[in-house]
XYZ file of C-alpha atoms in Angstrom:
316
model
C -37.591 6.601 123.646
C -35.514 3.968 121.850
C -33.119 5.175 119.144
C -34.626 5.595 115.697
C -33.808 7.055 112.292
C -35.614 9.675 110.279
C -35.514 9.044 106.529
C -36.685 11.601 103.962
C -38.319 10.718 100.629
C -37.427 11.974 97.180
C -39.499 12.672 94.077
C -42.656 10.693 93.466
C -44.531 11.118 96.753
C -45.764 14.663 96.089
C -49.515 15.291 95.970
C -51.751 18.345 95.813
C -52.899 19.207 99.343
C -50.248 17.024 100.994
C -49.889 19.447 103.916
C -53.594 20.199 104.370
C -54.066 17.709 107.223
C -51.710 19.765 109.400
C -54.295 22.548 109.405
C -52.822 25.764 110.776
C -50.046 24.052 112.746
C -47.595 26.825 113.704
C -44.479 24.797 112.797
C -45.842 23.972 109.354
C -47.010 27.556 108.762
C -43.568 28.895 109.720
C -41.841 26.358 107.446
C -43.953 27.415 104.462
C -43.288 31.093 105.179
C -39.521 30.556 105.406
C -39.366 28.529 102.200
C -41.630 30.946 100.328
C -39.383 33.858 101.212
C -36.279 31.928 100.120
C -37.851 30.924 96.798
C -39.595 34.213 96.102
C -42.997 32.561 95.619
C -45.889 31.250 97.694
C -44.866 27.597 97.953
C -47.816 26.877 100.265
C -50.267 27.973 97.568
C -48.560 25.676 95.045
C -48.770 22.704 97.434
C -52.382 23.414 98.395
C -53.774 24.291 94.973
C -51.480 22.498 92.529
C -52.378 21.668 89.861
C -50.931 18.162 89.870
C -49.051 18.860 86.641
C -47.297 21.835 88.233
C -46.219 19.781 91.254
C -44.894 17.084 88.923
C -42.462 19.503 87.249
C -39.019 18.633 88.574
C -38.247 22.270 89.343
C -41.265 22.307 91.673
C -41.191 18.718 92.914
C -37.759 18.966 94.475
C -38.434 22.084 96.602
C -41.971 21.037 97.612
C -40.758 17.622 98.802
C -37.985 19.294 100.792
C -40.507 21.678 102.381
C -43.005 18.906 103.180
C -40.337 16.804 104.879
C -39.030 19.672 106.982
C -42.585 20.716 107.898
C -43.236 17.219 109.286
C -39.904 17.244 111.122
C -40.598 20.619 112.735
C -44.110 19.569 113.723
C -42.605 16.471 115.370
C -40.129 18.589 117.296
C -42.819 21.100 118.271
C -44.937 18.257 119.655
C -42.097 17.053 121.878
C -40.787 14.297 119.620
C -37.288 13.012 120.376
C -34.309 13.603 118.109
C -33.326 10.775 115.761
C -30.039 8.970 116.298
C -29.272 9.127 112.567
C -30.880 10.535 109.405
C -30.756 9.746 105.693
C -32.652 10.763 102.581
C -33.403 9.148 99.242
C -31.940 11.246 96.395
C -33.147 14.824 96.947
C -34.243 13.653 100.414
C -30.582 13.833 101.381
C -30.918 17.623 101.362
C -33.848 17.316 103.799
C -31.663 15.092 105.983
C -28.914 17.712 105.986
C -31.411 20.385 107.052
C -32.651 18.065 109.818
C -29.047 17.599 110.957
C -28.301 21.337 110.978
C -25.806 21.302 108.091
C -28.034 23.492 105.913
C -30.860 25.873 106.746
C -34.161 25.512 104.943
C -33.589 28.977 103.481
C -30.351 27.685 101.912
C -31.667 24.298 100.839
C -34.887 25.389 99.085
C -33.224 27.471 96.335
C -30.363 24.967 96.173
C -32.638 22.018 95.314
C -34.539 24.179 92.822
C -31.231 24.998 91.122
C -30.345 21.282 91.192
C -33.670 20.441 89.567
C -33.262 23.066 86.842
C -29.723 21.916 86.076
C -30.854 18.288 85.850
C -33.767 19.136 83.567
C -31.575 21.211 81.269
C -28.782 18.614 81.078
C -30.804 16.207 78.932
C -33.656 17.347 76.644
C -37.074 15.914 77.481
C -37.583 12.647 75.604
C -33.881 11.898 75.166
C -33.451 10.194 78.522
C -35.561 7.631 80.379
C -35.842 5.624 83.581
C -37.431 2.270 84.386
C -37.990 0.181 87.507
C -36.793 -3.407 87.250
C -38.751 -5.668 89.572
C -37.979 -9.188 90.753
C -34.348 -9.406 89.664
C -31.190 -9.356 91.770
C -29.368 -6.023 91.555
C -26.129 -7.654 90.355
C -28.026 -9.079 87.382
C -29.506 -5.647 86.669
C -26.021 -4.106 86.660
C -24.811 -6.805 84.275
C -27.849 -6.439 82.010
C -27.268 -2.692 81.774
C -23.623 -3.291 80.859
C -24.629 -5.682 78.094
C -27.336 -3.345 76.800
C -24.899 -0.404 76.626
C -22.263 -2.511 74.857
C -24.807 -3.744 72.314
C -24.746 -0.303 70.673
C -21.047 -0.634 69.880
C -17.877 1.083 71.025
C -18.067 4.855 71.154
C -21.867 4.980 71.112
C -23.576 7.715 73.110
C -26.288 5.245 74.145
C -25.876 4.356 77.816
C -27.946 2.758 80.575
C -26.993 2.272 84.220
C -28.444 1.004 87.490
C -29.095 4.173 89.474
C -31.437 3.446 92.428
C -30.884 0.317 94.501
C -34.223 0.601 96.309
C -34.696 -2.851 97.791
C -33.393 -6.348 97.186
C -35.798 -6.913 94.284
C -36.290 -3.383 92.916
C -33.587 -1.524 91.024
C -34.178 1.566 88.890
C -32.201 2.045 85.683
C -31.615 5.274 83.754
C -29.892 6.545 80.649
C -30.639 7.315 77.020
C -34.107 6.183 75.945
C -32.918 3.678 73.361
C -30.529 2.051 75.816
C -33.133 1.924 78.596
C -35.599 0.294 76.202
C -32.952 -2.243 75.175
C -32.069 -2.976 78.803
C -35.740 -3.515 79.663
C -35.967 -6.146 76.903
C -32.776 -7.872 78.018
C -33.588 -7.793 81.727
C -37.049 -9.218 81.102
C -35.390 -12.044 79.180
C -33.025 -12.538 82.137
C -36.000 -13.149 84.433
C -37.215 -9.770 85.668
C -40.893 -9.911 86.653
C -41.513 -6.439 85.280
C -39.644 -3.638 83.562
C -41.766 -0.588 84.280
C -41.038 2.734 82.502
C -41.197 5.659 84.937
C -42.968 8.960 84.185
C -39.938 11.187 84.720
C -38.491 14.015 82.681
C -34.773 13.207 82.953
C -32.453 10.212 83.574
C -31.688 11.100 87.189
C -28.514 9.781 88.855
C -27.069 8.496 85.587
C -23.779 9.652 84.052
C -25.856 11.803 81.673
C -26.396 14.106 84.656
C -22.685 14.989 84.849
C -23.177 18.443 83.210
C -25.866 19.217 85.798
C -23.581 18.027 88.586
C -20.787 20.306 87.381
C -23.143 23.295 87.621
C -24.317 22.125 91.035
C -20.734 21.834 92.268
C -20.190 25.551 91.662
C -23.369 26.361 93.578
C -22.356 24.078 96.459
C -18.933 25.715 96.643
C -20.652 29.029 97.375
C -22.973 27.513 99.997
C -22.042 27.575 103.685
C -22.377 24.038 105.056
C -21.885 23.155 108.717
C -20.854 19.889 110.313
C -24.029 17.871 111.042
C -25.297 17.703 114.616
C -26.868 14.320 113.784
C -25.080 11.658 111.690
C -26.232 11.687 108.046
C -25.737 8.507 105.996
C -25.175 9.680 102.436
C -26.384 7.994 99.231
C -23.258 7.893 97.132
C -20.738 6.396 99.583
C -23.048 5.065 102.331
C -20.820 7.120 104.628
C -21.246 9.594 107.469
C -19.279 12.770 106.807
C -18.630 15.717 109.112
C -16.284 17.794 106.950
C -18.253 20.360 104.893
C -16.057 19.906 101.814
C -16.643 16.147 101.862
C -20.384 16.749 102.216
C -20.288 19.081 99.193
C -18.362 16.488 97.177
C -20.830 13.734 98.086
C -23.778 15.898 96.993
C -21.990 16.697 93.737
C -21.296 13.029 92.958
C -24.773 11.956 94.074
C -26.290 13.968 91.208
C -24.750 11.619 88.608
C -24.195 8.524 90.761
C -26.436 5.814 92.200
C -28.669 5.981 95.248
C -27.463 3.005 97.308
C -30.576 2.846 99.454
C -30.366 -0.825 100.476
C -26.873 -0.212 101.829
C -27.982 3.009 103.552
C -30.693 1.129 105.448
C -28.243 -1.594 106.400
C -25.757 1.032 107.600
C -28.490 2.429 109.844
C -29.189 -1.096 111.109
C -25.494 -1.535 111.882
C -25.854 1.289 114.405
C -28.278 -0.855 116.375
C -31.387 0.894 115.037
C -34.412 -1.095 113.905
C -37.031 1.675 113.656
C -37.110 4.011 110.658
C -39.632 6.841 110.396
C -40.271 8.305 106.952
C -40.558 12.042 107.511
C -42.616 13.571 104.712
C -45.503 12.647 102.422
C -46.080 9.046 101.434
C -44.986 5.660 102.712
C -42.510 4.590 100.024
C -39.393 4.407 102.197
C -41.286 2.879 105.117
C -42.356 0.098 102.764
C -38.897 -0.342 101.259
C -37.252 -0.811 104.661
C -39.598 -3.699 105.448
C -38.715 -5.334 102.142
C -35.015 -4.850 102.798
C -35.348 -6.531 106.202
C -38.629 -7.822 107.645
C -37.199 -7.279 111.130
C -37.233 -3.497 110.661
C -40.093 -1.278 111.757
C -41.068 1.289 109.151
C -43.444 4.113 110.028
C -44.677 7.219 108.230
C -44.944 10.786 109.544
C -46.944 13.168 107.372
C -49.893 14.465 109.432
C -51.042 14.736 113.076
C -52.439 11.189 113.126
C -49.250 9.560 111.848
C -47.211 11.757 114.197
C -49.131 10.268 117.128
C -48.738 6.764 115.691
C -44.973 7.240 115.275
C -44.649 8.345 118.884
C -46.511 5.199 119.919
C -44.097 3.016 117.967
C -41.087 4.518 119.736
C -41.597 3.941 123.476
C-alpha cells in the first residue's frame, strides 16, 4: 500500500446517528465503551439519539467528534488497514491525531477535549464573540482586512478580529468580538470577497479571546502524561512535527488561541511525498479541502464500512 495520511476533522461534521452505519462492529463498540467510561456518561447513546441541539453544544461536539474519528481509525485497523505515514487533525482533530499516533490514549483525550470545550465556552459569554467564513479572497487580504477592522475601533479598544482558520486558498475563517467580526465582514466584502458567511458557533475559537481558556488548558495538559508519537503528527500552530512531550503540550496550548494553518499542514504532508489523504471520521470536509488546496491530491473519506472499503481501494 502506498504511503498515505490520515486527517481528522474538527467541529461541524457531527450528526445524530453518525456511527449507526458501523452496526455492532466490535472496534466501534469498544471505542464507545472506553470513551463512555472515561467521560462518565453513555456517549454512544448521545451520538445515536441526539438530539441535534445536544450534539451541537461545544462541550459535547468536541468529545463526540474525537470518539467518531477514533472509532473509524480502530475499525480500519481491525479490518487490516495499513498504518498512515503521517497524521494531522483540524483544530480539535489534532487530539484525535495524537491518539492515532499513540501520544494520548482515548481515555485521556476524551475528558481532556471536554475540559477544553468547557474552558473555551466559558472564556467568552455567548453572543459576545463571533466567527465568519470569508470566501473567494486571498488569505493575505483577509489578514489585512482584519487588521484594518480592528484598528477602526481605535487604540485600546477591546474589539478585535483575526484570521483563525486558513482552510484552503480561497476560504479563511475569521473570529473575534461580534462587532469587529461584523465590521471585518463589511470591509472584506468591499475588498472583493465573494461571501462573508457568519458561522453558527458559540465562541470565537482560535482567536486571542481564547487566551483565558488556553491558560486553563495549559494546567490540565501539564498534568496529562503524553508520549512521543509513534507516527509523525503535523501540528496546526507551527506546521511542525514534534516528538518531545513538553513541546506537544505547548503546541496544544497555543493552538487554543492561535490559528489553524490547514493549507500549510496539507502542503507539509505533500512535502513528505504523500498525495493521498484519508479523512478519518464523519463528513467529507477535509477531503474536499485538500482537493481545493491542490487538485493533484487524492482526498477520501472513512466513516462507515462502505467508505472503508473505498479507501482501501484507493490505496493499492
